[in-house]
Amino acid sequence: MRAPTSRLTALVVAALILFAGGCSVAVPGSARPTPPPTQAAAALAVGPGPAGRVAEAATEALQEFWRAELPAAFGREWSDISDFVPVATQDPDAPVPPCVNRAADVADQAFYCPSADIVAWDADGLIPALHDRFGPVGVAVVLAHEVGHAVQSRLGLDAAQAGDPERFPTILLESMADCYAGAALAHFADDPVAGLPLGATERDQAMQALVGFRDPLGVAAVDESAHGNAFDRVSAFQDGWTEGATLCGGMTLENRTFTQRRFGSEADLARGGNLPLRELLAFVERDAAEFFGGLAPAWTPPPLSSGAACPDPDLVAQGPAAYCPDDGGVAVDIAALQRLHDQVGDFAGATVLASRYGLAMRDASGLSAVGLPAGAAATCLTGAYTGRLFGADDGFQLSPGDLDEAVQVLLAADWVARDAAGASDPADHGFERIGRFRTGLLEGPSAC
């Protein structure tokens, strides 16, 4: 979080790293063509392990999906990708794949190279690590993203970007590829692929994998190399999953909001980004009270407390912060919030805390703070509060990484969606929680 400008500014650097290794994705048109695709065939000589078998199944299923989907969505016939190239990046004698100078150049990467029409990936490091961390869907979502770039190539986006790079910046093409990945994986959920389970849990794991590919903090959406922060990447994936490939192909700078931003100053960067927890709580107490109090003008939002009027089990059931209907107070568990602060970043705790003010406001407005609608509304209202901070010109503001921290806590736990009894909808997962949060952020509290 960034404190008001009258005080020392602080910006968030996310602490939770879901995938170590700094994975990157080559942008269509930027890879360097070298030998033709046939020279990469030797990379398949060694039989693949579990992750390699998932990669083979996923690429075959992706081609089959796009053979049907490209004509249906865009009226274009699909031409099969020339080659899929698993690269033995840890073998000094491995053949050099197309579009790079050495096999080792592919380490920790997966990319589509339009000049050779190939999808290549690190078969020794990246793909096994994704499989270990996220299961088969971690492999599938990354390859689906790269095949999404091949879709763009077949739709003429390479030439369009070359002719008008300001209209088709990298971040837009990356968002479209994330969206295409969501469309493909939604199809696999409906029409399962052997060895690639894709239920609600796996869908969340796919989004967690995308979080690991977010841009470093401080990269702005307008930067030439920008691929997207976690919020924007997950949002694009969700849109592809729910709306399909046609929406992905229609993305433009006019209809797509990108949320990442640069650090405000060198001092912000040097600070490491996180407000100390107690300073954060003081700002949220004041700022959330102002926002939620404005939604219920006859109500005075409570100060933070330890929840003295509520039995401990009632508070613990809600998570690191809780709304107490008995006294109308919002209580915090300092130790639990500190752990969340240390593991993820300061806005993770702010996200949970804002949801409890949302419950308090509902209760004060005559709406129940207990029941599934209460938890759903609290999640949406938390997004609305976050949207207010995103658009603030001064005072308490969002910083690079804050939205990513909100995404991480929404994916990892249901705290934000719990009602005042500590219950949440068992049918909901991170996908649904992020969807409601996005609704509030983009459309405001009236949508909640």
Short mmCIF file of N, CA and C in Angstrom, two decimals, residues 198-344:
data_model
loop_
_atom_site.label_atom_id
_atom_site.label_comp_id
_atom_site.label_asym_id
_atom_site.label_seq_id
_atom_site.Cartn_x
_atom_site.Cartn_y
_atom_site.Cartn_z
N LEU A 198 -9.56 -31.72 -14.92
CA LEU A 198 -9.80 -30.28 -14.93
C LEU A 198 -11.14 -29.97 -14.28
N GLY A 199 -11.16 -30.05 -12.96
CA GLY A 199 -12.32 -29.63 -12.20
C GLY A 199 -12.08 -28.26 -11.61
N ALA A 200 -12.90 -27.89 -10.62
CA ALA A 200 -12.78 -26.56 -10.03
C ALA A 200 -11.44 -26.36 -9.33
N THR A 201 -10.93 -27.40 -8.67
CA THR A 201 -9.63 -27.28 -8.00
C THR A 201 -8.53 -27.04 -9.01
N GLU A 202 -8.53 -27.81 -10.10
CA GLU A 202 -7.50 -27.65 -11.13
C GLU A 202 -7.60 -26.29 -11.81
N ARG A 203 -8.83 -25.79 -11.96
CA ARG A 203 -9.01 -24.46 -12.56
C ARG A 203 -8.30 -23.40 -11.71
N ASP A 204 -8.43 -23.50 -10.39
CA ASP A 204 -7.71 -22.58 -9.50
C ASP A 204 -6.20 -22.77 -9.63
N GLN A 205 -5.75 -24.01 -9.77
CA GLN A 205 -4.33 -24.27 -9.93
C GLN A 205 -3.79 -23.65 -11.22
N ALA A 206 -4.59 -23.67 -12.26
CA ALA A 206 -4.18 -23.02 -13.51
C ALA A 206 -3.96 -21.53 -13.30
N MET A 207 -4.85 -20.91 -12.55
CA MET A 207 -4.70 -19.48 -12.28
C MET A 207 -3.50 -19.22 -11.38
N GLN A 208 -3.25 -20.10 -10.42
CA GLN A 208 -2.07 -19.95 -9.57
C GLN A 208 -0.79 -20.03 -10.41
N ALA A 209 -0.79 -20.90 -11.40
CA ALA A 209 0.37 -20.98 -12.29
C ALA A 209 0.57 -19.67 -13.04
N LEU A 210 -0.51 -19.08 -13.52
CA LEU A 210 -0.40 -17.81 -14.23
C LEU A 210 0.13 -16.71 -13.31
N VAL A 211 -0.24 -16.75 -12.03
CA VAL A 211 0.28 -15.77 -11.08
C VAL A 211 1.81 -15.82 -11.07
N GLY A 212 2.37 -17.02 -11.19
CA GLY A 212 3.81 -17.17 -11.18
C GLY A 212 4.49 -16.55 -12.38
N PHE A 213 3.74 -16.23 -13.43
CA PHE A 213 4.31 -15.63 -14.63
C PHE A 213 4.03 -14.13 -14.70
N ARG A 214 3.60 -13.54 -13.61
CA ARG A 214 3.31 -12.11 -13.62
C ARG A 214 4.59 -11.31 -13.84
N ASP A 215 4.42 -10.08 -14.28
CA ASP A 215 5.56 -9.19 -14.46
C ASP A 215 6.21 -8.85 -13.12
N PRO A 216 7.50 -8.53 -13.13
CA PRO A 216 8.12 -8.00 -11.91
C PRO A 216 7.43 -6.70 -11.48
N LEU A 217 7.45 -6.44 -10.20
CA LEU A 217 6.82 -5.22 -9.70
C LEU A 217 7.51 -3.99 -10.28
N GLY A 218 6.70 -3.01 -10.61
CA GLY A 218 7.23 -1.77 -11.15
C GLY A 218 7.19 -1.68 -12.65
N VAL A 219 6.87 -2.79 -13.34
CA VAL A 219 6.69 -2.74 -14.79
C VAL A 219 5.31 -2.17 -15.07
N ALA A 220 5.23 -1.14 -15.89
CA ALA A 220 3.95 -0.52 -16.21
C ALA A 220 3.33 -1.16 -17.43
N ALA A 221 2.03 -1.02 -17.55
CA ALA A 221 1.32 -1.62 -18.68
C ALA A 221 1.82 -1.09 -20.01
N VAL A 222 2.32 0.14 -20.03
CA VAL A 222 2.77 0.74 -21.28
C VAL A 222 4.19 0.34 -21.64
N ASP A 223 4.90 -0.35 -20.75
CA ASP A 223 6.26 -0.76 -21.05
C ASP A 223 6.27 -1.78 -22.19
N GLU A 224 7.28 -1.69 -23.03
CA GLU A 224 7.33 -2.54 -24.22
C GLU A 224 7.34 -4.02 -23.88
N SER A 225 7.95 -4.38 -22.75
CA SER A 225 8.08 -5.78 -22.38
C SER A 225 6.96 -6.29 -21.49
N ALA A 226 5.98 -5.45 -21.16
CA ALA A 226 4.95 -5.83 -20.19
C ALA A 226 4.12 -7.01 -20.68
N HIS A 227 3.94 -8.00 -19.81
CA HIS A 227 3.09 -9.16 -20.08
C HIS A 227 1.82 -9.15 -19.24
N GLY A 228 1.84 -8.43 -18.11
CA GLY A 228 0.66 -8.37 -17.27
C GLY A 228 0.96 -8.75 -15.83
N ASN A 229 0.27 -8.10 -14.91
CA ASN A 229 0.38 -8.51 -13.51
C ASN A 229 -0.56 -9.69 -13.26
N ALA A 230 -0.56 -10.21 -12.04
CA ALA A 230 -1.37 -11.40 -11.75
C ALA A 230 -2.86 -11.12 -11.96
N PHE A 231 -3.31 -9.94 -11.53
CA PHE A 231 -4.74 -9.63 -11.65
C PHE A 231 -5.16 -9.60 -13.12
N ASP A 232 -4.39 -8.95 -13.97
CA ASP A 232 -4.76 -8.85 -15.38
C ASP A 232 -4.68 -10.20 -16.08
N ARG A 233 -3.69 -11.02 -15.74
CA ARG A 233 -3.53 -12.31 -16.40
C ARG A 233 -4.66 -13.27 -15.99
N VAL A 234 -4.94 -13.29 -14.70
CA VAL A 234 -6.02 -14.15 -14.22
C VAL A 234 -7.36 -13.68 -14.77
N SER A 235 -7.56 -12.37 -14.85
CA SER A 235 -8.81 -11.84 -15.39
C SER A 235 -9.01 -12.27 -16.84
N ALA A 236 -7.96 -12.20 -17.63
CA ALA A 236 -8.07 -12.61 -19.04
C ALA A 236 -8.39 -14.10 -19.14
N PHE A 237 -7.74 -14.91 -18.32
CA PHE A 237 -8.04 -16.34 -18.30
C PHE A 237 -9.50 -16.59 -17.96
N GLN A 238 -10.01 -15.89 -16.96
CA GLN A 238 -11.41 -16.05 -16.58
C GLN A 238 -12.35 -15.68 -17.73
N ASP A 239 -12.04 -14.60 -18.43
CA ASP A 239 -12.90 -14.17 -19.52
C ASP A 239 -12.93 -15.20 -20.64
N GLY A 240 -11.78 -15.80 -20.94
CA GLY A 240 -11.75 -16.85 -21.94
C GLY A 240 -12.54 -18.06 -21.50
N TRP A 241 -12.42 -18.40 -20.22
CA TRP A 241 -13.14 -19.58 -19.69
C TRP A 241 -14.64 -19.38 -19.78
N THR A 242 -15.12 -18.20 -19.40
CA THR A 242 -16.56 -17.98 -19.31
C THR A 242 -17.18 -17.54 -20.63
N GLU A 243 -16.43 -16.79 -21.46
CA GLU A 243 -17.01 -16.19 -22.66
C GLU A 243 -16.56 -16.82 -23.97
N GLY A 244 -15.40 -17.51 -23.95
CA GLY A 244 -14.96 -18.19 -25.14
C GLY A 244 -14.00 -17.38 -26.01
N ALA A 245 -13.54 -18.03 -27.08
CA ALA A 245 -12.46 -17.48 -27.90
C ALA A 245 -12.84 -16.21 -28.64
N THR A 246 -14.11 -16.06 -29.02
CA THR A 246 -14.51 -14.87 -29.78
C THR A 246 -14.24 -13.61 -28.98
N LEU A 247 -14.54 -13.62 -27.69
CA LEU A 247 -14.24 -12.46 -26.86
C LEU A 247 -12.74 -12.19 -26.84
N CYS A 248 -11.94 -13.23 -26.75
CA CYS A 248 -10.48 -13.05 -26.70
C CYS A 248 -10.00 -12.31 -27.94
N GLY A 249 -10.49 -12.73 -29.10
CA GLY A 249 -10.06 -12.11 -30.34
C GLY A 249 -10.50 -10.68 -30.49
N GLY A 250 -11.51 -10.28 -29.72
CA GLY A 250 -12.02 -8.91 -29.80
C GLY A 250 -11.41 -7.97 -28.78
N MET A 251 -10.41 -8.41 -28.02
CA MET A 251 -9.79 -7.55 -27.03
C MET A 251 -9.06 -6.38 -27.70
N THR A 252 -9.22 -5.18 -27.15
CA THR A 252 -8.52 -4.00 -27.63
C THR A 252 -8.12 -3.15 -26.43
N LEU A 253 -7.32 -2.13 -26.68
CA LEU A 253 -6.97 -1.21 -25.61
C LEU A 253 -8.18 -0.41 -25.15
N GLU A 254 -9.18 -0.31 -25.99
CA GLU A 254 -10.38 0.45 -25.64
C GLU A 254 -11.30 -0.32 -24.71
N ASN A 255 -11.32 -1.67 -24.82
CA ASN A 255 -12.26 -2.43 -23.99
C ASN A 255 -11.55 -3.25 -22.91
N ARG A 256 -10.24 -3.04 -22.74
CA ARG A 256 -9.48 -3.81 -21.76
C ARG A 256 -8.76 -2.85 -20.82
N THR A 257 -8.96 -3.04 -19.53
CA THR A 257 -8.29 -2.22 -18.53
C THR A 257 -7.10 -2.98 -17.97
N PHE A 258 -5.92 -2.38 -18.05
CA PHE A 258 -4.72 -2.98 -17.47
C PHE A 258 -4.34 -2.19 -16.22
N THR A 259 -4.01 -2.93 -15.17
CA THR A 259 -3.95 -2.31 -13.84
C THR A 259 -2.55 -2.13 -13.28
N GLN A 260 -1.52 -2.66 -13.91
CA GLN A 260 -0.21 -2.56 -13.28
C GLN A 260 0.40 -1.18 -13.49
N ARG A 261 1.31 -0.83 -12.61
CA ARG A 261 1.86 0.52 -12.59
C ARG A 261 3.29 0.50 -12.09
N ARG A 262 3.98 1.62 -12.32
CA ARG A 262 5.36 1.76 -11.86
C ARG A 262 5.38 2.18 -10.39
N PHE A 263 6.56 2.02 -9.77
CA PHE A 263 6.75 2.57 -8.44
C PHE A 263 6.70 4.09 -8.50
N GLY A 264 6.25 4.68 -7.41
CA GLY A 264 6.10 6.13 -7.39
C GLY A 264 7.40 6.88 -7.25
N SER A 265 8.42 6.25 -6.64
CA SER A 265 9.69 6.93 -6.44
C SER A 265 10.75 5.91 -6.08
N GLU A 266 12.00 6.37 -6.12
CA GLU A 266 13.09 5.50 -5.69
C GLU A 266 12.95 5.15 -4.21
N ALA A 267 12.41 6.06 -3.44
CA ALA A 267 12.22 5.78 -2.01
C ALA A 267 11.23 4.65 -1.81
N ASP A 268 10.19 4.60 -2.66
CA ASP A 268 9.22 3.51 -2.56
C ASP A 268 9.91 2.16 -2.81
N LEU A 269 10.71 2.14 -3.85
CA LEU A 269 11.40 0.91 -4.21
C LEU A 269 12.37 0.49 -3.12
N ALA A 270 13.12 1.47 -2.58
CA ALA A 270 14.09 1.16 -1.54
C ALA A 270 13.41 0.66 -0.27
N ARG A 271 12.22 1.13 0.00
CA ARG A 271 11.48 0.71 1.20
C ARG A 271 11.09 -0.76 1.13
N GLY A 272 11.03 -1.34 -0.06
CA GLY A 272 10.62 -2.73 -0.19
C GLY A 272 9.14 -2.90 -0.29
N GLY A 273 8.38 -1.82 -0.12
CA GLY A 273 6.98 -1.81 -0.49
C GLY A 273 5.95 -1.98 0.58
N ASN A 274 6.20 -2.70 1.64
CA ASN A 274 5.13 -2.98 2.59
C ASN A 274 5.09 -2.00 3.74
N LEU A 275 3.92 -1.45 3.99
CA LEU A 275 3.72 -0.70 5.22
C LEU A 275 3.83 -1.66 6.41
N PRO A 276 4.43 -1.25 7.50
CA PRO A 276 4.37 -2.07 8.72
C PRO A 276 2.91 -2.36 9.06
N LEU A 277 2.66 -3.52 9.62
CA LEU A 277 1.28 -3.97 9.82
C LEU A 277 0.46 -2.97 10.63
N ARG A 278 0.98 -2.49 11.73
CA ARG A 278 0.16 -1.61 12.57
C ARG A 278 -0.11 -0.28 11.87
N GLU A 279 0.82 0.20 11.06
CA GLU A 279 0.57 1.40 10.28
C GLU A 279 -0.50 1.12 9.22
N LEU A 280 -0.42 -0.04 8.60
CA LEU A 280 -1.44 -0.43 7.62
C LEU A 280 -2.82 -0.48 8.26
N LEU A 281 -2.92 -1.10 9.45
CA LEU A 281 -4.21 -1.21 10.13
C LEU A 281 -4.80 0.16 10.44
N ALA A 282 -3.95 1.09 10.81
CA ALA A 282 -4.44 2.43 11.12
C ALA A 282 -5.01 3.10 9.88
N PHE A 283 -4.35 2.93 8.76
CA PHE A 283 -4.84 3.53 7.52
C PHE A 283 -6.12 2.86 7.04
N VAL A 284 -6.16 1.53 7.10
CA VAL A 284 -7.36 0.82 6.65
C VAL A 284 -8.54 1.14 7.55
N GLU A 285 -8.30 1.20 8.85
CA GLU A 285 -9.37 1.54 9.79
C GLU A 285 -10.02 2.87 9.41
N ARG A 286 -9.19 3.86 9.10
CA ARG A 286 -9.72 5.17 8.74
C ARG A 286 -10.32 5.17 7.33
N ASP A 287 -9.60 4.57 6.39
CA ASP A 287 -10.00 4.67 4.99
C ASP A 287 -11.21 3.80 4.68
N ALA A 288 -11.22 2.56 5.19
CA ALA A 288 -12.36 1.68 4.96
C ALA A 288 -13.60 2.24 5.65
N ALA A 289 -13.41 2.84 6.84
CA ALA A 289 -14.55 3.43 7.52
C ALA A 289 -15.16 4.56 6.68
N GLU A 290 -14.30 5.34 6.04
CA GLU A 290 -14.80 6.42 5.19
C GLU A 290 -15.56 5.87 3.99
N PHE A 291 -15.01 4.83 3.35
CA PHE A 291 -15.66 4.26 2.16
C PHE A 291 -16.97 3.58 2.52
N PHE A 292 -16.93 2.64 3.47
CA PHE A 292 -18.13 1.87 3.79
C PHE A 292 -19.15 2.73 4.54
N GLY A 293 -18.66 3.70 5.31
CA GLY A 293 -19.59 4.62 5.96
C GLY A 293 -20.37 5.43 4.95
N GLY A 294 -19.77 5.75 3.83
CA GLY A 294 -20.46 6.47 2.78
C GLY A 294 -21.55 5.66 2.12
N LEU A 295 -21.48 4.32 2.23
CA LEU A 295 -22.50 3.45 1.65
C LEU A 295 -23.70 3.31 2.58
N ALA A 296 -23.52 3.66 3.85
CA ALA A 296 -24.62 3.60 4.83
C ALA A 296 -24.51 4.85 5.69
N PRO A 297 -24.98 6.00 5.19
CA PRO A 297 -24.72 7.29 5.83
C PRO A 297 -25.17 7.40 7.28
N ALA A 298 -26.18 6.64 7.67
CA ALA A 298 -26.66 6.75 9.06
C ALA A 298 -25.83 5.91 10.03
N TRP A 299 -24.81 5.27 9.53
CA TRP A 299 -24.02 4.32 10.33
C TRP A 299 -22.62 4.88 10.57
N THR A 300 -22.11 4.71 11.76
CA THR A 300 -20.74 5.08 12.08
C THR A 300 -19.89 3.81 12.15
N PRO A 301 -19.00 3.60 11.21
CA PRO A 301 -18.19 2.37 11.22
C PRO A 301 -17.37 2.26 12.49
N PRO A 302 -17.19 1.03 12.97
CA PRO A 302 -16.50 0.84 14.26
C PRO A 302 -14.99 0.93 14.12
N PRO A 303 -14.29 1.29 15.20
CA PRO A 303 -12.83 1.15 15.21
C PRO A 303 -12.47 -0.33 15.32
N LEU A 304 -11.25 -0.64 14.97
CA LEU A 304 -10.79 -2.02 15.12
C LEU A 304 -10.63 -2.36 16.59
N SER A 305 -10.89 -3.64 16.90
CA SER A 305 -10.81 -4.07 18.29
C SER A 305 -10.37 -5.52 18.32
N SER A 306 -10.40 -6.08 19.51
CA SER A 306 -10.13 -7.51 19.67
C SER A 306 -11.41 -8.32 19.70
N GLY A 307 -12.55 -7.66 19.52
CA GLY A 307 -13.83 -8.37 19.48
C GLY A 307 -14.27 -8.88 20.83
N ALA A 308 -14.20 -8.04 21.85
CA ALA A 308 -14.45 -8.48 23.22
C ALA A 308 -15.84 -9.05 23.44
N ALA A 309 -16.84 -8.59 22.72
CA ALA A 309 -18.21 -9.05 22.95
C ALA A 309 -18.50 -10.39 22.28
N CYS A 310 -17.61 -10.87 21.45
CA CYS A 310 -17.84 -12.13 20.73
C CYS A 310 -16.96 -13.25 21.28
N PRO A 311 -17.53 -14.44 21.43
CA PRO A 311 -16.71 -15.58 21.85
C PRO A 311 -15.59 -15.85 20.83
N ASP A 312 -14.46 -16.29 21.31
CA ASP A 312 -13.34 -16.56 20.43
C ASP A 312 -13.68 -17.48 19.26
N PRO A 313 -14.43 -18.58 19.48
CA PRO A 313 -14.74 -19.46 18.33
C PRO A 313 -15.46 -18.72 17.20
N ASP A 314 -16.32 -17.77 17.55
CA ASP A 314 -17.05 -17.02 16.51
C ASP A 314 -16.10 -16.17 15.68
N LEU A 315 -15.07 -15.62 16.35
CA LEU A 315 -14.11 -14.79 15.64
C LEU A 315 -13.14 -15.64 14.82
N VAL A 316 -12.64 -16.70 15.41
CA VAL A 316 -11.68 -17.56 14.73
C VAL A 316 -12.27 -18.15 13.46
N ALA A 317 -13.57 -18.44 13.49
CA ALA A 317 -14.21 -19.07 12.33
C ALA A 317 -14.16 -18.19 11.09
N GLN A 318 -14.02 -16.87 11.27
CA GLN A 318 -14.00 -15.97 10.12
C GLN A 318 -12.61 -15.78 9.54
N GLY A 319 -11.57 -16.10 10.28
CA GLY A 319 -10.22 -15.94 9.77
C GLY A 319 -9.45 -14.86 10.49
N PRO A 320 -8.44 -14.25 9.85
CA PRO A 320 -7.57 -13.28 10.52
C PRO A 320 -8.27 -11.98 10.92
N ALA A 321 -9.43 -11.69 10.36
CA ALA A 321 -10.24 -10.55 10.77
C ALA A 321 -11.68 -11.01 10.82
N ALA A 322 -12.49 -10.35 11.66
CA ALA A 322 -13.84 -10.84 11.86
C ALA A 322 -14.79 -9.68 12.18
N TYR A 323 -16.04 -9.86 11.78
CA TYR A 323 -17.10 -8.94 12.17
C TYR A 323 -17.89 -9.58 13.30
N CYS A 324 -18.12 -8.81 14.36
CA CYS A 324 -18.85 -9.32 15.52
C CYS A 324 -20.24 -8.72 15.55
N PRO A 325 -21.28 -9.47 15.18
CA PRO A 325 -22.64 -8.91 15.18
C PRO A 325 -23.11 -8.49 16.57
N ASP A 326 -22.57 -9.09 17.64
CA ASP A 326 -23.04 -8.77 18.99
C ASP A 326 -22.77 -7.32 19.37
N ASP A 327 -21.63 -6.80 18.94
CA ASP A 327 -21.33 -5.40 19.30
C ASP A 327 -21.09 -4.53 18.07
N GLY A 328 -21.22 -5.10 16.86
CA GLY A 328 -21.04 -4.33 15.64
C GLY A 328 -19.60 -3.96 15.37
N GLY A 329 -18.66 -4.64 16.02
CA GLY A 329 -17.25 -4.30 15.88
C GLY A 329 -16.53 -5.15 14.84
N VAL A 330 -15.39 -4.69 14.39
CA VAL A 330 -14.50 -5.44 13.51
C VAL A 330 -13.24 -5.76 14.31
N ALA A 331 -12.97 -7.04 14.44
CA ALA A 331 -11.87 -7.50 15.27
C ALA A 331 -10.75 -8.06 14.40
N VAL A 332 -9.53 -7.95 14.89
CA VAL A 332 -8.38 -8.45 14.15
C VAL A 332 -7.56 -9.38 15.03
N ASP A 333 -6.99 -10.39 14.38
CA ASP A 333 -6.03 -11.29 15.01
C ASP A 333 -4.66 -10.83 14.52
N ILE A 334 -3.96 -10.06 15.35
CA ILE A 334 -2.71 -9.43 14.92
C ILE A 334 -1.69 -10.48 14.47
N ALA A 335 -1.57 -11.57 15.21
CA ALA A 335 -0.57 -12.59 14.87
C ALA A 335 -0.88 -13.22 13.51
N ALA A 336 -2.15 -13.53 13.28
CA ALA A 336 -2.53 -14.15 12.00
C ALA A 336 -2.33 -13.18 10.84
N LEU A 337 -2.69 -11.90 11.05
CA LEU A 337 -2.48 -10.91 9.99
C LEU A 337 -0.99 -10.68 9.73
N GLN A 338 -0.18 -10.75 10.76
CA GLN A 338 1.26 -10.58 10.57
C GLN A 338 1.82 -11.71 9.73
N ARG A 339 1.35 -12.93 9.96
CA ARG A 339 1.83 -14.05 9.14
C ARG A 339 1.44 -13.85 7.68
N LEU A 340 0.20 -13.42 7.45
CA LEU A 340 -0.26 -13.17 6.08
C LEU A 340 0.55 -12.03 5.45
N HIS A 341 0.79 -11.01 6.22
CA HIS A 341 1.59 -9.86 5.79
C HIS A 341 2.98 -10.32 5.37
N ASP A 342 3.61 -11.17 6.17
CA ASP A 342 4.97 -11.62 5.90
C ASP A 342 5.03 -12.56 4.69
N GLN A 343 4.01 -13.38 4.54
CA GLN A 343 4.03 -14.38 3.47
C GLN A 343 3.63 -13.82 2.12
N VAL A 344 2.69 -12.89 2.10
CA VAL A 344 2.14 -12.42 0.83
C VAL A 344 2.40 -10.94 0.60
#
